[in-house]
Coordinates of C-alpha atoms in Angstrom, one line a residue:
M1 CA -47.4 2.2 -11.2
A2 CA -47.2 5.6 -13.0
E3 CA -46.1 7.3 -9.8
N4 CA -43.3 4.7 -9.3
D5 CA -42.1 5.1 -12.9
A6 CA -42.0 8.9 -12.5
M7 CA -39.9 8.8 -9.4
P8 CA -36.2 9.6 -10.1
T9 CA -33.7 6.8 -9.6
L10 CA -31.3 7.6 -6.8
P11 CA -27.6 6.8 -7.1
K12 CA -26.6 3.7 -5.3
K13 CA -24.3 4.3 -2.4
C14 CA -21.2 2.2 -2.4
G15 CA -19.4 3.7 0.6
P16 CA -17.8 7.0 1.7
Y17 CA -16.4 9.2 -1.0
I18 CA -13.8 11.9 -0.2
S19 CA -14.3 13.2 -3.7
S20 CA -17.6 14.7 -2.5
V21 CA -15.4 17.5 -1.2
T22 CA -15.7 20.2 -3.9
S23 CA -12.2 21.7 -3.5
R24 CA -9.6 19.7 -5.3
G25 CA -6.9 20.9 -2.9
M26 CA -8.9 20.0 0.2
N27 CA -9.6 16.6 -1.4
L28 CA -5.9 15.9 -1.8
V29 CA -5.1 17.0 1.7
I30 CA -7.8 14.8 3.3
R31 CA -6.8 11.8 1.2
G32 CA -3.1 12.4 2.1
I33 CA -3.9 12.6 5.8
V34 CA -6.0 9.4 5.7
L35 CA -3.2 7.5 3.8
F36 CA -0.6 8.8 6.2
F37 CA -2.3 7.4 9.3
I38 CA -3.1 4.1 7.5
G39 CA 0.6 3.9 6.7
V40 CA 1.6 4.7 10.3
F41 CA -0.7 2.1 11.7
L42 CA 0.5 -0.7 9.3
A43 CA 4.1 0.3 10.0
L44 CA 3.7 -0.1 13.8
V45 CA 2.0 -3.4 13.4
L46 CA 4.3 -5.0 10.8
N47 CA 7.5 -3.6 12.2
L48 CA 6.6 -4.9 15.7
L49 CA 6.2 -8.4 14.1
Q50 CA 9.6 -8.1 12.4
I51 CA 11.3 -7.0 15.7
Q52 CA 9.7 -9.7 17.8
R53 CA 11.1 -12.3 15.4
N54 CA 14.6 -10.6 15.4
V55 CA 14.4 -10.1 11.7
T56 CA 15.1 -6.3 12.1
L57 CA 17.4 -5.0 14.8
F58 CA 17.6 -1.3 15.9
P59 CA 20.3 0.1 18.1
P60 CA 19.1 0.5 21.8
D61 CA 19.4 4.3 21.7
V62 CA 16.8 4.8 19.0
I63 CA 14.2 2.5 20.4
T64 CA 12.0 5.0 22.2
S65 CA 8.3 4.1 21.5
I66 CA 6.0 1.8 23.3
F67 CA 5.9 -0.4 20.1
S68 CA 9.7 -1.1 20.4
S69 CA 10.4 0.6 17.1
A70 CA 12.6 3.5 16.1
W71 CA 10.6 6.8 16.3
W72 CA 11.2 7.7 12.7
V73 CA 9.9 4.5 11.1
P74 CA 6.1 5.2 11.4
P75 CA 6.3 8.8 10.1
C76 CA 8.5 7.7 7.2
C77 CA 6.2 4.9 6.3
G78 CA 3.1 7.2 6.6
T79 CA 4.7 9.7 4.3
A80 CA 5.6 7.0 1.8
S81 CA 2.1 5.6 2.0
A82 CA 0.5 9.1 1.3
V83 CA 2.8 9.6 -1.7
I84 CA 2.1 6.1 -3.1
G85 CA -1.7 6.4 -2.5
L86 CA -1.9 9.7 -4.2
L87 CA 0.4 8.7 -7.1
Y88 CA -1.6 5.6 -8.2
P89 CA -4.8 7.4 -9.2
C90 CA -2.8 10.3 -10.6
M91 CA -1.0 7.8 -12.9
D92 CA -4.3 6.2 -13.9
R93 CA -5.6 9.6 -15.0
H94 CA -2.3 10.5 -16.8
L95 CA -2.2 7.3 -18.7
G96 CA -5.9 7.4 -19.6
E97 CA -6.5 4.0 -18.1
P98 CA -8.9 4.3 -15.2
H99 CA -8.6 1.4 -12.8
K100 CA -12.0 -0.5 -12.7
F101 CA -11.0 -3.9 -11.4
K102 CA -12.7 -4.8 -8.1
R103 CA -13.4 -1.2 -7.1
E104 CA -15.1 -1.8 -3.7
W105 CA -13.9 -1.5 -0.1
S106 CA -14.3 -5.2 0.7
S107 CA -11.7 -6.0 -2.0
V108 CA -9.4 -3.3 -0.6
M109 CA -9.7 -4.8 2.9
R110 CA -8.9 -8.3 1.6
C111 CA -5.9 -6.9 -0.2
V112 CA -4.7 -5.4 3.1
A113 CA -5.3 -8.7 4.8
V114 CA -3.2 -10.6 2.2
F115 CA -0.4 -8.0 2.5
V116 CA -0.3 -8.5 6.3
G117 CA -0.3 -12.2 5.7
I118 CA 2.7 -12.0 3.3
N119 CA 4.6 -9.9 5.9
H120 CA 3.6 -12.4 8.6
A121 CA 5.0 -15.2 6.5
S122 CA 8.3 -13.5 6.0
A123 CA 8.7 -13.3 9.8
K124 CA 7.0 -16.4 11.1
V125 CA 7.4 -19.2 8.5
D126 CA 10.7 -21.1 8.6
F127 CA 12.1 -22.0 5.2
A128 CA 15.1 -24.1 4.3
N129 CA 17.0 -21.0 3.0
N130 CA 16.5 -17.4 2.0
I131 CA 16.2 -18.2 -1.7
Q132 CA 13.2 -20.4 -1.1
L133 CA 11.6 -17.8 1.1
S134 CA 12.3 -15.0 -1.5
L135 CA 10.7 -17.1 -4.3
T136 CA 7.7 -17.9 -2.2
L137 CA 7.1 -14.3 -1.3
A138 CA 7.7 -13.1 -4.9
A139 CA 5.0 -15.5 -6.0
L140 CA 2.6 -14.3 -3.3
S141 CA 3.3 -10.7 -4.1
I142 CA 2.6 -11.2 -7.8
G143 CA -0.5 -13.2 -6.9
L144 CA -1.6 -10.2 -4.8
W145 CA -1.2 -7.9 -7.8
W146 CA -3.0 -10.3 -10.1
T147 CA -5.9 -10.8 -7.6
F148 CA -6.5 -7.1 -6.7
D149 CA -5.0 -5.0 -9.4
R150 CA -4.0 -6.4 -12.8
S151 CA -3.1 -3.0 -14.2
R152 CA 0.1 -2.3 -16.1
S153 CA 0.6 1.0 -14.3
G154 CA 0.1 -0.8 -10.9
F155 CA 2.7 -3.4 -11.7
G156 CA 5.2 -0.8 -13.0
L157 CA 4.8 1.4 -10.0
G158 CA 5.1 -1.5 -7.7
V159 CA 8.4 -2.6 -9.2
G160 CA 9.7 1.0 -9.1
I161 CA 8.6 1.4 -5.5
A162 CA 10.3 -1.9 -4.6
F163 CA 13.5 -0.9 -6.3
L164 CA 13.7 2.6 -4.8
A165 CA 12.7 1.4 -1.3
T166 CA 15.3 -1.4 -1.4
L167 CA 18.0 1.2 -2.3
V168 CA 17.0 3.4 0.6
S169 CA 17.1 0.4 2.9
Q170 CA 20.6 -0.6 1.7
F171 CA 21.7 3.0 2.4
L172 CA 20.3 3.1 5.9
V173 CA 21.7 -0.3 6.8
Y174 CA 25.1 0.7 5.4
N175 CA 25.1 3.8 7.6
G176 CA 24.3 1.8 10.7
V177 CA 20.8 3.2 11.3
Y178 CA 19.5 -0.4 11.7
Q179 CA 20.3 -3.9 10.5
Y180 CA 18.9 -7.2 9.4
T181 CA 19.8 -10.6 10.8
S182 CA 21.4 -12.9 8.2
P183 CA 21.5 -10.5 5.3
D184 CA 22.0 -12.2 1.9
F185 CA 21.3 -9.4 -0.6
L186 CA 24.2 -6.9 0.1
Y187 CA 23.1 -5.5 3.5
V188 CA 19.4 -6.6 3.6
R189 CA 17.3 -9.7 3.1
S190 CA 16.6 -10.8 -0.4
W191 CA 12.8 -11.0 0.2
L192 CA 12.6 -7.3 1.1
P193 CA 11.7 -6.1 -2.4
C194 CA 8.7 -8.5 -2.4
I195 CA 7.4 -6.9 0.7
F196 CA 7.9 -3.4 -0.8
F197 CA 6.1 -4.5 -4.0
A198 CA 3.1 -5.9 -2.1
G199 CA 3.0 -2.8 0.1
G200 CA 3.0 -0.5 -2.9
I201 CA 0.1 -2.4 -4.5
T202 CA -1.8 -2.4 -1.3
M203 CA -1.5 1.4 -0.6
G204 CA -2.2 2.0 -4.3
N205 CA -5.5 0.2 -4.1
I206 CA -6.4 2.2 -0.9
G207 CA -5.5 5.4 -2.7
R208 CA -7.5 4.5 -5.7
Q209 CA -10.5 3.7 -3.6
L210 CA -10.3 7.0 -1.7
A211 CA -10.1 8.9 -5.0
M212 CA -13.2 7.1 -6.3
V213 CA -15.9 9.4 -7.7
P214 CA -19.6 8.6 -6.9
L215 CA -21.7 7.7 -9.8
H216 CA -23.9 10.8 -9.7
R217 CA -20.9 13.1 -9.9
R218 CA -19.6 11.2 -12.9
S219 CA -22.9 11.7 -14.7
D220 CA -22.8 15.4 -13.9
R221 CA -19.3 15.8 -15.3
T222 CA -20.4 14.0 -18.5
E223 CA -23.4 16.3 -18.9
L224 CA -21.2 19.4 -18.5
K225 CA -18.9 18.1 -21.2

């Protein structure tokens, strides 16, 4: 019994931690690369779904990839995902409100699944009109934030991302880069901000989890202070 009491308690492993990389610059680069490729993958899958349902239409001369999507869509979504995923933990530290709600990979994977489901509903489910669809997706998006985030910074960043991304989409459609079928919110669909909001929350949760610091490193930093 005495030998067992004397043995040091090892920190419980909860998953891979990129923060184990000692260099802060290298840490940011690795997280950014991981977020970029996650964003590229989600863009290919979700954009393919939208094109198959004729929700999004690209001119024939820009459709060059095997996924029937414009070549610039995946890199742009990957870059946006990297920025969002790095911005969320940065804002948490800046505001002094570390995000502690459901910090495990299983919760992050469920959040991704719900986001894919919301995007799937926007393309597959037939509603009576766009207003009904927009209200339904808005409720689902807010429900995603409430279930997997619940932070004021997360909600604020999600709204800001939705607003900015919608403006960019309006600009691109106005200049003929691509178009939406049956636009009802200027040049785009009215439910698009809901998708952007849910996507921002999802990538923010992934970014927060990648930035998570293992318990033994937290204790070391506390002792140094």
